[in-house]
Tab-separated table of C-alpha atoms and ligand atoms in Angstrom:
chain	number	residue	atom	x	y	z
A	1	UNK	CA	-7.556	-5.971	-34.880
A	2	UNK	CA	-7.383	-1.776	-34.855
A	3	UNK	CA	-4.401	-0.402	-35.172
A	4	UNK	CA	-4.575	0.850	-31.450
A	5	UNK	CA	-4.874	-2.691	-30.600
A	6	UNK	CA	-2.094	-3.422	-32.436
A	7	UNK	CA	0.169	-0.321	-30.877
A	8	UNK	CA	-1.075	-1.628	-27.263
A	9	UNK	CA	-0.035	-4.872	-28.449
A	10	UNK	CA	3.849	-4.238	-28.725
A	11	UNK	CA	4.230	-2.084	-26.101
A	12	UNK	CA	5.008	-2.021	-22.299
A	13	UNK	CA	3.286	0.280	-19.783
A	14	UNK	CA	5.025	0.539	-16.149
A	15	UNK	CA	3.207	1.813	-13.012
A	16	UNK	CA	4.824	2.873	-10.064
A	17	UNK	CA	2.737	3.457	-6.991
A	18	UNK	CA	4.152	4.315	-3.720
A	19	UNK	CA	3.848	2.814	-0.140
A	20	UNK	CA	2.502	5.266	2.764
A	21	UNK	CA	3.223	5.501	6.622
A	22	UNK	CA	0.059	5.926	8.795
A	23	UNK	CA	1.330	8.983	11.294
A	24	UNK	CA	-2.314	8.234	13.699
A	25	UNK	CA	-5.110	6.144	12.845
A	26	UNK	CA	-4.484	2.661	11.730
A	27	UNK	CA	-6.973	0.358	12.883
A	28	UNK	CA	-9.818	3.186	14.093
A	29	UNK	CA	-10.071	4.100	10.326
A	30	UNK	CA	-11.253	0.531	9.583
A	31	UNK	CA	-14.178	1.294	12.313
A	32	UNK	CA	-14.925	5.046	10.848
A	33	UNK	CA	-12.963	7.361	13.134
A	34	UNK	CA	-10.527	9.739	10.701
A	35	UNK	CA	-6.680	8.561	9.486
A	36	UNK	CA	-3.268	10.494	8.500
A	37	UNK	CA	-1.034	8.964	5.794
A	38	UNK	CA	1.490	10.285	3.788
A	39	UNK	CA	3.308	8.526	0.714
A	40	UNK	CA	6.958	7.550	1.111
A	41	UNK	CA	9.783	7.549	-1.966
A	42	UNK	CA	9.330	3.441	-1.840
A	43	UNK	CA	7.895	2.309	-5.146
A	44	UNK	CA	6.432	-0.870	-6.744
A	45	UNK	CA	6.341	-0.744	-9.743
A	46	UNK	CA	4.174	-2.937	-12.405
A	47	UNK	CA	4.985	-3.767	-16.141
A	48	UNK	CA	2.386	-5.020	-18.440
A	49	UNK	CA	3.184	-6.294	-22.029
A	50	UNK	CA	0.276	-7.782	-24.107
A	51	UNK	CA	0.773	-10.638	-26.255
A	52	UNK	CA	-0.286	-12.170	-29.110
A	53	UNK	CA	-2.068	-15.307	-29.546
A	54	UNK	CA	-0.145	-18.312	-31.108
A	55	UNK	CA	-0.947	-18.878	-35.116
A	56	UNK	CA	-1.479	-22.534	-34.026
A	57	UNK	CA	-4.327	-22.396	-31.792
A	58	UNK	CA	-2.308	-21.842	-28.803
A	59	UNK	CA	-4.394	-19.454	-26.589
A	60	UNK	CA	-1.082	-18.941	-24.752
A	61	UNK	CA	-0.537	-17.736	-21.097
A	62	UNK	CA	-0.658	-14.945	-18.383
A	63	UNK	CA	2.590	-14.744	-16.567
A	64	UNK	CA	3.353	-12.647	-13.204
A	65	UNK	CA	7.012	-12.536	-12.716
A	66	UNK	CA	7.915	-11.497	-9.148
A	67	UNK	CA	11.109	-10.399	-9.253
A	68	UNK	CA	12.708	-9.407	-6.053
A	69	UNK	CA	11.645	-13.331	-5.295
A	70	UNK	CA	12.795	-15.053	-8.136
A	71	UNK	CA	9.320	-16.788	-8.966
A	72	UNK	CA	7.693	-16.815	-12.338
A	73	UNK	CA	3.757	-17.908	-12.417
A	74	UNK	CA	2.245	-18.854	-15.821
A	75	UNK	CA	-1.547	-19.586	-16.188
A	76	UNK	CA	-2.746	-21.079	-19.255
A	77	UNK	CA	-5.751	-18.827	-20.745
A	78	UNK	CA	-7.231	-21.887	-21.818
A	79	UNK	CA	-7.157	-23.039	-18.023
A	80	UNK	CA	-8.346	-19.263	-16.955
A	81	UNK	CA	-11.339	-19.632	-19.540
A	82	UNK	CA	-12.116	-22.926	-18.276
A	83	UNK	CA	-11.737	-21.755	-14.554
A	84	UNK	CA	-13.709	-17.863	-14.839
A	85	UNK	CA	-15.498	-18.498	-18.049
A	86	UNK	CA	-15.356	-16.357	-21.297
A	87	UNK	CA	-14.413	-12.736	-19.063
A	88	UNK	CA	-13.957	-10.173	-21.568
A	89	UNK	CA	-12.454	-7.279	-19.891
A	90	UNK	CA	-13.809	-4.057	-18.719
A	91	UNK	CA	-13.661	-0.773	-18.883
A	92	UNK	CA	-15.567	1.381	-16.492
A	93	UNK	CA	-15.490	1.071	-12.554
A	94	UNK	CA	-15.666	-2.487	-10.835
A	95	UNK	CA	-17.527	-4.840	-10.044
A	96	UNK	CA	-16.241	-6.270	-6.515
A	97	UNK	CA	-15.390	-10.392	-6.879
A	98	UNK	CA	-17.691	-12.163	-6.162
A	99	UNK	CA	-17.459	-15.861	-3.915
A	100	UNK	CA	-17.917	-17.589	-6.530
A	101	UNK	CA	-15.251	-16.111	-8.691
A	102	UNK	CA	-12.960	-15.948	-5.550
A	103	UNK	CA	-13.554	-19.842	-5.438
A	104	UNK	CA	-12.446	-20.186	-8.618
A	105	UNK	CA	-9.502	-17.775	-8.261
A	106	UNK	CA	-8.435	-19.811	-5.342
A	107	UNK	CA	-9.085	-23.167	-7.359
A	108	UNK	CA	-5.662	-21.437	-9.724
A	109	UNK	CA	-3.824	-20.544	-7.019
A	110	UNK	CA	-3.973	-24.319	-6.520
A	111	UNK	CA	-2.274	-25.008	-10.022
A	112	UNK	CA	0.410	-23.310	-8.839
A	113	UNK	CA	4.124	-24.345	-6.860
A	114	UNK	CA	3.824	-21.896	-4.186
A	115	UNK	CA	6.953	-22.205	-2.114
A	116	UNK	CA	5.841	-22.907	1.740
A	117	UNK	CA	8.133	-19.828	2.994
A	118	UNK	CA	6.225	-18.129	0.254
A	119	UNK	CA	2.493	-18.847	0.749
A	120	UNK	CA	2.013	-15.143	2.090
A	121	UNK	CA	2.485	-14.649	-1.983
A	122	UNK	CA	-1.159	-16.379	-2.791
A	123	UNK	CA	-3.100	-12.847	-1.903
A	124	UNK	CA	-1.178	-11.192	-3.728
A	125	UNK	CA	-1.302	-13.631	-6.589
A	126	UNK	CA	-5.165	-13.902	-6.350
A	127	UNK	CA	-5.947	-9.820	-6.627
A	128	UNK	CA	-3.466	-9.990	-9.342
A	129	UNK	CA	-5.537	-12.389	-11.312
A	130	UNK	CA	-8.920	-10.547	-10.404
A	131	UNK	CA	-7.007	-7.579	-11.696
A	132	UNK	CA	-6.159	-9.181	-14.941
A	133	UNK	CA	-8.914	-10.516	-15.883
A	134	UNK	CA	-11.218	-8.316	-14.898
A	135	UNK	CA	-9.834	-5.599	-16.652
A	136	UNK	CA	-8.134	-7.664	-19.660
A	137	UNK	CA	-9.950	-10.648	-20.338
A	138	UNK	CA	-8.542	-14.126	-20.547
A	139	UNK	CA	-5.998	-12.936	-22.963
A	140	UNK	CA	-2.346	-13.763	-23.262
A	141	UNK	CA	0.840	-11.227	-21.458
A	142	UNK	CA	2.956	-10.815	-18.645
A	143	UNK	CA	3.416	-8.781	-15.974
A	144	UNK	CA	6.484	-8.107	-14.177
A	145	UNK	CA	6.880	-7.007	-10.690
A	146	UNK	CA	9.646	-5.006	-8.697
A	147	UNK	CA	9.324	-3.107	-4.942
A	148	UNK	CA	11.434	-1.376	-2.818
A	149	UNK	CA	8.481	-2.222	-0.318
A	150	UNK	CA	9.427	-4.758	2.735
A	151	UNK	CA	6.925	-7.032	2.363
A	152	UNK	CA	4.100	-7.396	4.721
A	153	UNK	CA	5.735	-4.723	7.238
A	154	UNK	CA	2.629	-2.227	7.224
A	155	UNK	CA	4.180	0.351	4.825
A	156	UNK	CA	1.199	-0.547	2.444
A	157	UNK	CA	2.853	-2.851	0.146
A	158	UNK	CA	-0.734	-4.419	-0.531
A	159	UNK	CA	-1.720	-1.155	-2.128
A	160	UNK	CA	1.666	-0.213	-3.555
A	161	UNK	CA	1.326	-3.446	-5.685
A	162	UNK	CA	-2.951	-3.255	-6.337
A	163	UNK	CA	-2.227	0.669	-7.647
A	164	UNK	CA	0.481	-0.158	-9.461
A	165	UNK	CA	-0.924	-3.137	-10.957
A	166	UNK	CA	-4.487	-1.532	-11.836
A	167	UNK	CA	-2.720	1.613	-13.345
A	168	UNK	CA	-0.503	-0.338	-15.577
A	169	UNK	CA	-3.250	-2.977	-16.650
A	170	UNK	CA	-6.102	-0.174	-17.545
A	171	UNK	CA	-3.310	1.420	-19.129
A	172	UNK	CA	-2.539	-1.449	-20.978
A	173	UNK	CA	-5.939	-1.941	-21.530
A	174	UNK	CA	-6.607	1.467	-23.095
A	175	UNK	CA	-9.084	2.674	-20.732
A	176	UNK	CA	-7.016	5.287	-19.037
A	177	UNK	CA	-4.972	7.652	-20.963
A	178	UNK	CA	-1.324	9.370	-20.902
A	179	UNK	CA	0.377	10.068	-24.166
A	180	UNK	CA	3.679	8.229	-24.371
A	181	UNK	CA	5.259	6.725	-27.236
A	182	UNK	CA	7.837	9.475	-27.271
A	183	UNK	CA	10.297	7.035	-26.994
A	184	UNK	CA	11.887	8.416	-23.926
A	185	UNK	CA	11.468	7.172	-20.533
A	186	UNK	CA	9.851	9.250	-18.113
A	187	UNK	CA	7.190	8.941	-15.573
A	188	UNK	CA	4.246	10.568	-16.422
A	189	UNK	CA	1.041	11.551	-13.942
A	190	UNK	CA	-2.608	10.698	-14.711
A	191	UNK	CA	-6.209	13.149	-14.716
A	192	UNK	CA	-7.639	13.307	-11.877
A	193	UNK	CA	-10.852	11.096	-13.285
A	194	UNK	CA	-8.128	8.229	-14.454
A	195	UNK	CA	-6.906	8.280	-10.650
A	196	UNK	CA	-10.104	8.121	-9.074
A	197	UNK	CA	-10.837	4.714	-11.485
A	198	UNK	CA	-7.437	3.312	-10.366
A	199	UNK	CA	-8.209	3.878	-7.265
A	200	UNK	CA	-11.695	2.224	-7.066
A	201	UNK	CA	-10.134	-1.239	-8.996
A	202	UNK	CA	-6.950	-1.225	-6.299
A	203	UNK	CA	-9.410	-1.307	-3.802
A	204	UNK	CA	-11.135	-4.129	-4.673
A	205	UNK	CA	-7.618	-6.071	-4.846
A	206	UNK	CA	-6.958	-4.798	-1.419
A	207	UNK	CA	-10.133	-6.699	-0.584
A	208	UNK	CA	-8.789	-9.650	-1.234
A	209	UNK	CA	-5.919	-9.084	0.256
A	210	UNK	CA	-7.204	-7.733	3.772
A	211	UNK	CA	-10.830	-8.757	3.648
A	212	UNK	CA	-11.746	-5.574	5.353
A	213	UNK	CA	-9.748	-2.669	3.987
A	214	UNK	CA	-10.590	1.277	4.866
A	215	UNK	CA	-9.304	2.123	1.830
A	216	UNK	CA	-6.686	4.749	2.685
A	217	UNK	CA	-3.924	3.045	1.953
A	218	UNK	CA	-4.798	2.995	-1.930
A	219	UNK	CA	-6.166	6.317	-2.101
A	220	UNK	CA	-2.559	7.611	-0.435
A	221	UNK	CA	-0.839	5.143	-3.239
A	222	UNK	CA	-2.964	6.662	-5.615
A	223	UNK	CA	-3.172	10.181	-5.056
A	224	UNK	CA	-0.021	10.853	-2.719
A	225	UNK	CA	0.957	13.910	-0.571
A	226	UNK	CA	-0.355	13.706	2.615
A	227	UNK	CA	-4.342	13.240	3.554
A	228	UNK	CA	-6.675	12.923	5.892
A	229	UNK	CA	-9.171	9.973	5.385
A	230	UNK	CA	-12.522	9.166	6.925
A	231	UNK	CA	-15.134	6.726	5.857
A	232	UNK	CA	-13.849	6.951	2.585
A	233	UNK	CA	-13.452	10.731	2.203
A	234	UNK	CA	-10.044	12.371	1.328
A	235	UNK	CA	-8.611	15.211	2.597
A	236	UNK	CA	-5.556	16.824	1.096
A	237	UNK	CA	-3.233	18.172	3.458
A	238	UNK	CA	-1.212	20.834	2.792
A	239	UNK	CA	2.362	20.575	4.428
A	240	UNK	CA	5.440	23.171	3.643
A	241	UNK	CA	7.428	21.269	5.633
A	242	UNK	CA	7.211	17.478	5.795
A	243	UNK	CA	7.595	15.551	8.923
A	244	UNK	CA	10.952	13.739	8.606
A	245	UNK	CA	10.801	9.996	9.969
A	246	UNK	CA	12.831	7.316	11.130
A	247	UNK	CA	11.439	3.896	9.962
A	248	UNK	CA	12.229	1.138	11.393
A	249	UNK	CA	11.416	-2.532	10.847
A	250	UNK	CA	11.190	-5.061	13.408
A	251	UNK	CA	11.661	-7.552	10.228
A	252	UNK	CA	8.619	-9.298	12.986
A	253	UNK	CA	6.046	-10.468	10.020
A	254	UNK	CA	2.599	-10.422	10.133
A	255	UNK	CA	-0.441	-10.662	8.299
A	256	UNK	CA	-2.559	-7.149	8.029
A	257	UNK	CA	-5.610	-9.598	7.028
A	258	UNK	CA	-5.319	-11.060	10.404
A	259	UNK	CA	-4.503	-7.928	12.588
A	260	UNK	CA	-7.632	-6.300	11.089
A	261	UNK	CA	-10.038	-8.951	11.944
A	262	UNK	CA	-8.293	-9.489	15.754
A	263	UNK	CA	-9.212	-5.939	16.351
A	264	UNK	CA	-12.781	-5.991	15.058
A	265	UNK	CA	-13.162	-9.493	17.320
A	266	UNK	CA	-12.401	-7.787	20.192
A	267	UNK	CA	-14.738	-4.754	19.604
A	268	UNK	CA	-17.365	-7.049	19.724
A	269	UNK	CA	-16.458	-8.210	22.793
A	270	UNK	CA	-16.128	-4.889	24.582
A	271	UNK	CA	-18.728	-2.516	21.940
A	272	UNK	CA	-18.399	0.109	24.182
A	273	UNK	CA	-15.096	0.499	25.535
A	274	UNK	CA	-13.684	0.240	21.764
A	275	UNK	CA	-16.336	2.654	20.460
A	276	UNK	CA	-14.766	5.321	22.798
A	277	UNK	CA	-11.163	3.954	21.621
A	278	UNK	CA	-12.236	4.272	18.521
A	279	UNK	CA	-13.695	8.339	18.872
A	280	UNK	CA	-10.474	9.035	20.680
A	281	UNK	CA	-8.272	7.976	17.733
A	282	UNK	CA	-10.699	10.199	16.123
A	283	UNK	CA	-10.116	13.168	17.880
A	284	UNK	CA	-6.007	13.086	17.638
A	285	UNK	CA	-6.097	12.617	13.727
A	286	UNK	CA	-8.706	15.947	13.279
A	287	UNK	CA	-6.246	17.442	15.693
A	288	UNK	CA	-2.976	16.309	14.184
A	289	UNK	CA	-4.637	17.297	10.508
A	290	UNK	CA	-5.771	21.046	11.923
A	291	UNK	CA	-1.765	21.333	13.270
A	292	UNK	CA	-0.471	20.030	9.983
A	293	UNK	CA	-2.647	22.597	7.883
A	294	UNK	CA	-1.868	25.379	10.522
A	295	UNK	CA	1.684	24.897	10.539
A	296	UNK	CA	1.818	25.044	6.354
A	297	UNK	CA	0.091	28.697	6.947
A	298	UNK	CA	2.778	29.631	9.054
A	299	UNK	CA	0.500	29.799	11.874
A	300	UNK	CA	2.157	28.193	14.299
A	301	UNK	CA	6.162	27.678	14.820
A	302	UNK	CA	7.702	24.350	13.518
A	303	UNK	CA	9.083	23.384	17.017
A	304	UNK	CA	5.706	23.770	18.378
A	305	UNK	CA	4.253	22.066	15.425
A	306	UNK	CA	6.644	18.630	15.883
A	307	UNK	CA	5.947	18.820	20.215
A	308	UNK	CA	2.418	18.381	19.040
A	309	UNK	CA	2.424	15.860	16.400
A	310	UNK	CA	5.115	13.871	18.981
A	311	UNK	CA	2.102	14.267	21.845
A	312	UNK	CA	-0.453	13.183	19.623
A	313	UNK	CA	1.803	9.983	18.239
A	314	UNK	CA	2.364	8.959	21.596
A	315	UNK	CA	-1.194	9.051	22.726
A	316	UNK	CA	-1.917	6.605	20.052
A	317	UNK	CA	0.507	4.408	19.723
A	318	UNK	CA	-1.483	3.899	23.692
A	319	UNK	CA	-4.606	3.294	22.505
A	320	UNK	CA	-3.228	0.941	19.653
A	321	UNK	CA	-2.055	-1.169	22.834
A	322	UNK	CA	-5.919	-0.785	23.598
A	323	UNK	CA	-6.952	-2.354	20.610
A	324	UNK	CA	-3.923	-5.558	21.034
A	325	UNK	CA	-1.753	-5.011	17.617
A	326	UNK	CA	1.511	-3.757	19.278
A	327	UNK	CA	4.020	-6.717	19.646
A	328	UNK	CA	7.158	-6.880	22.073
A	329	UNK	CA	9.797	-6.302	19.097
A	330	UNK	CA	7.144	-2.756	19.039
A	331	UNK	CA	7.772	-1.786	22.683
A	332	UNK	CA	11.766	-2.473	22.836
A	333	UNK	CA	12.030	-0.085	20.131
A	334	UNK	CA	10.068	2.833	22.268
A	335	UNK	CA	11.749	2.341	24.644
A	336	UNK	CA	15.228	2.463	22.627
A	337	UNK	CA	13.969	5.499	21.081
A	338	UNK	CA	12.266	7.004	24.252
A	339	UNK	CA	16.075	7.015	25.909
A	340	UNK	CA	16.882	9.763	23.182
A	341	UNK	CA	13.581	11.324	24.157
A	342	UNK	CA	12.263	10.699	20.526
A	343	UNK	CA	9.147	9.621	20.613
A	344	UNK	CA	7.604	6.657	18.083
A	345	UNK	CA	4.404	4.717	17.506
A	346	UNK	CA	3.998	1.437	15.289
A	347	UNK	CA	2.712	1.979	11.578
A	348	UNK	CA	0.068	0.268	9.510
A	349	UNK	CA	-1.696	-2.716	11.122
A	350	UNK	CA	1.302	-3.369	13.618
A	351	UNK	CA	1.934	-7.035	15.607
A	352	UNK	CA	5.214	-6.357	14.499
A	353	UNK	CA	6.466	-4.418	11.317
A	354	UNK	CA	7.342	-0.838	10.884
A	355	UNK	CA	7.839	1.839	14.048
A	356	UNK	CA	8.078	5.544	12.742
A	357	UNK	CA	10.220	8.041	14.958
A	358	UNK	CA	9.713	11.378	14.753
A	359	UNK	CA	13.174	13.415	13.495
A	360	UNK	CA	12.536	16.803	15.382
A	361	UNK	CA	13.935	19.319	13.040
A	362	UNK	CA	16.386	21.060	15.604
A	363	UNK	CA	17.670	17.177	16.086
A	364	UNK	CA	21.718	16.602	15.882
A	365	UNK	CA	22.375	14.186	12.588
A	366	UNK	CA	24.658	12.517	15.962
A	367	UNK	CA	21.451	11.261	17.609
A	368	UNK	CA	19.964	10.418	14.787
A	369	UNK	CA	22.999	7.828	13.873
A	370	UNK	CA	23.518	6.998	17.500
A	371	UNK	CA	19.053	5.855	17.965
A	372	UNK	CA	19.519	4.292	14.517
A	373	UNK	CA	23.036	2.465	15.413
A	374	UNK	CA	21.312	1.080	18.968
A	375	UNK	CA	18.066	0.039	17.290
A	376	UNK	CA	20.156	-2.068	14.132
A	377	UNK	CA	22.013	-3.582	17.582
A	378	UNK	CA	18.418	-5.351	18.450
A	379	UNK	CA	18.447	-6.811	14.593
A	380	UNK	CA	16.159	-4.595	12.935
A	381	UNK	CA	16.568	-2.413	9.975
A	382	UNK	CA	16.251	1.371	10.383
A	383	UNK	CA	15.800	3.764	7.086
A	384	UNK	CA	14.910	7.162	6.515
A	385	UNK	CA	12.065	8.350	3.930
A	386	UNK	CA	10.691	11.608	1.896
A	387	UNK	CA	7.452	11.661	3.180
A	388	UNK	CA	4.383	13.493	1.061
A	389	UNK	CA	5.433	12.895	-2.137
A	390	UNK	CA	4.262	11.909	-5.802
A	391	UNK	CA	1.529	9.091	-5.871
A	392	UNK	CA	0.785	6.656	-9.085
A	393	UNK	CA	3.193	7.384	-12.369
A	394	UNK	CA	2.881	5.725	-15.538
A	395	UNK	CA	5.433	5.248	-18.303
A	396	UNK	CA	5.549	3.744	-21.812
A	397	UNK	CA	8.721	2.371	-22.373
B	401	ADP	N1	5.414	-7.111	-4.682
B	401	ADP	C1	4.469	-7.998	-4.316
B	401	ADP	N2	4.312	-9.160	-4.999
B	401	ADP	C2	3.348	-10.037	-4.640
B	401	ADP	N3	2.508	-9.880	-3.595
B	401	ADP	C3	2.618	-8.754	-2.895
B	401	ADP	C4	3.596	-7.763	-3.201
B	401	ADP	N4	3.483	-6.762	-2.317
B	401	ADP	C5	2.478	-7.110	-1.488
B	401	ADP	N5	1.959	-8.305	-1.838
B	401	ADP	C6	0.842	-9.021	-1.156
B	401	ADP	O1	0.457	-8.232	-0.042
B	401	ADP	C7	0.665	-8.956	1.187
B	401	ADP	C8	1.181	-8.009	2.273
B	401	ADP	O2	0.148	-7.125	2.587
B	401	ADP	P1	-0.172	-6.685	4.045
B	401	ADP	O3	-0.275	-7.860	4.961
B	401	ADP	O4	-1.331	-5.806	3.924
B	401	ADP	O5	1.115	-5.841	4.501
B	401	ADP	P2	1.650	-4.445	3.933
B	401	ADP	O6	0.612	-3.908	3.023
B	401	ADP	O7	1.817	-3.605	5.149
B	401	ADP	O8	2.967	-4.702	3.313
B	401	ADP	C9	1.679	-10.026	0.844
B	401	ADP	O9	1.532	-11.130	1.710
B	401	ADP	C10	1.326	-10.359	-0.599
B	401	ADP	O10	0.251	-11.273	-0.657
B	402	PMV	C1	-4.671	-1.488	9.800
B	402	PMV	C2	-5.028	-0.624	8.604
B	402	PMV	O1	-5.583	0.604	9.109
B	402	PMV	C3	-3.780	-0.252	7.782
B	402	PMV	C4	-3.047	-1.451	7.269
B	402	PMV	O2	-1.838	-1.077	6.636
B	402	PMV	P1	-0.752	-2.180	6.222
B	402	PMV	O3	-1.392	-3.152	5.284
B	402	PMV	O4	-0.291	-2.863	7.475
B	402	PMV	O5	0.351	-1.396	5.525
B	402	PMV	C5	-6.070	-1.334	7.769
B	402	PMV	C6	-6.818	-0.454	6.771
B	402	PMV	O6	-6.989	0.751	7.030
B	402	PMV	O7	-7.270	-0.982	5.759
B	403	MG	MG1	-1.488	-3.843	3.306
């Protein structure tokens, strides 16, 4: 064993990736038309500490600890050699799972207590285990997992936890590089080439989370600020002054995985209505992203700029009715927010979830707690974000 091995060895890399609001374009982006995100201050964040292999023939285990739910899984490597055969690791770009090692992933998952309540868990616990061994091999560590994500409530928790998870892992691994070992804690930011590898192993873990992922929500985990995405292209936006947002969550779940593939089903039905659904969602995000960029070069006046982005929100939170994901737990908080004459749409794959409001900047902090006091009256939970900031960071500790 080098002595780099041996540093990697006793030391633990943490990750933290952020989770993203969609402002328009959730849904249409799957199908090609353009997308607006933004990263939110809501982190998970991803330990990995490599282990050594017992003296007595013990090949030991690969642990994911998932904190915020108090569940520890544990996978023999023997049983993960057995399972995947003799994986080695790897350290350029990806190569997407294939069925046959998705079969086999899902043949562990079976190996494993999942509470019922819990089963949501077993995506997440497959792309972990592509992630792992894919990138490390069938050898022996843990992984620990925290978020300040909900779970499943289309603020991109998926890719919060893939980016995370691939940036501490090739980390780990060696493959991507930030200095560290200072012995004091601080979050450090990765080369652009590092991010762009993250990035394309997150994705594939989205995959198997969502089957049919765009892929903007782990490029905005990865990269951060705001951005425009289309068919796989990224756009930074430039924005002096960030939208502020009112989240709130219906606490409704649903399944993005499910959403996704409801809204391609019925675009096969009607291929021609949903096509021009689909080039009208279009149109409002290269409109909302000219506005955005405009506004940073002081070309147009904030109050103008948030009328605009409120039009454009609105108009699309309509045609996401057209394509079936809004949910009546969606509409009673429009209309709650609509009787303050804020306007909101639904976020991320929608069915329930997250609604963002826009926070007009000439808006009294009264409304504000009076909207938010009336909405927590229905049961759900508002918060506020930063919106636009910092995307994956990486610390030794
Ligand atoms: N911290 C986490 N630990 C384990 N699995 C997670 C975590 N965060 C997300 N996941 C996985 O992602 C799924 C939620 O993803 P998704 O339905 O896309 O909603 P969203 O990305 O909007 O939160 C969960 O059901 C789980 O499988
Ligand atoms: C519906 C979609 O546009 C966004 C899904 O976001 P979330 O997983 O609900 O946070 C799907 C995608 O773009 O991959
Ligand atoms: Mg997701």
């Amino acid at each position: 064993m080098s002595n780099d091995d041996r540093d990697r060895e006793s030391m633990e890399v943490r990750a933290r990736a952020p989770g993203k609001i969609i402002l328009v374009g959730e849904h249409a982006v799957v199908h090609g038309s353009a997308a607006v995100a933004a990263a939110i201050d809501l982190y998970t964040t991803s330990s990995i500490s490599l282990l050594h292999e017992g003296e007595d023939g013990d090949a030991g285990a690969v642990e994911l600890d998932l904190r915020d739910s108090d569940l520890v899984f544990s996978w023999p490597c023997s049983r993960l050699r057995r399972a995947l055969g003799e994986v080695s690791g790897k350290a350029g770009a990806p190569t997407p799972c294939s069925p046959d090692e998705l079969a086999a992933i899902a043949k562990l998952m079976e190996d494993q207590e999942i509470p019922e309540a819990k089963i949501w868990l077993s995506a997440g616990l497959s792309a972990f285990l592509y992630l792992y061994t894919s990138i490390l091999g069938c050898r022996p560590g843990k992984a620990v997992v925290t978020s300040d994500l909900p779970i499943g409530a289309g603020l991109g928790s998926s890719a919060a936890f893939c980016v995370s998870m691939s940036g501490a892992l090739l980390t780990a691994a060696g493959t991507v590089g930030i200095g560290g070992g200072s012995g004091v804690e601080e979050w450090e930011l990765f080369g652009k080439d590092d991010l762009e590898l993250v990035n394309q192993w997150a994705f594939q873990g989205e995959k198997i989370i969502h089957g049919k992922p765009s892929g903007i929500d782990n490029s905005v985990s990865t990269f951060g600020s705001m951005i425009k995405f289309k068919k796989g292209e990224l756009t930074n936006l430039k924005s002096r002054n960030p939208v502020k947002m009112l989240i709130t969550d219906t606490r409704v779940g649903r399944n993005t995985k499910a959403l996704v593939a409801g809204v391609s089903e019925r675009a096969s039905r009607h291929p021609d209505a949903m096509a021009s659904v689909f080039h009208a969602v279009n149109s409002i995000s290269e409109e909302l992203s000219s506005i955005v960029e405009l506004a940073a070069e002081d070309e147009i006046a904030i109050t103008s700029k948030e009328d605009k982005l409120a039009e454009l929100m609105e108009m699309n939170q309509g045609l996401l009715q057209c394509m079936g994901v809004s949910h009546s737990s969606i509409e009673t908080v429009l209309r709650t927010t609509l009787k303050y004459s804020l306007v909101s749409k639904l976020t991320g794959a929608g069915g329930g979830g997250c609604v963002l409001t826009l926070i007009p900047t000439l808006s009294a902090n009264i409304v504000l707690e009076k909207v938010a006091t009336e909405l927590e009256s229905h049961g759900f939970r508002c918060f506020k974000v930063e919106v636009g900031g910092r995307g994956l960071q990486v610390c030794r500790g």
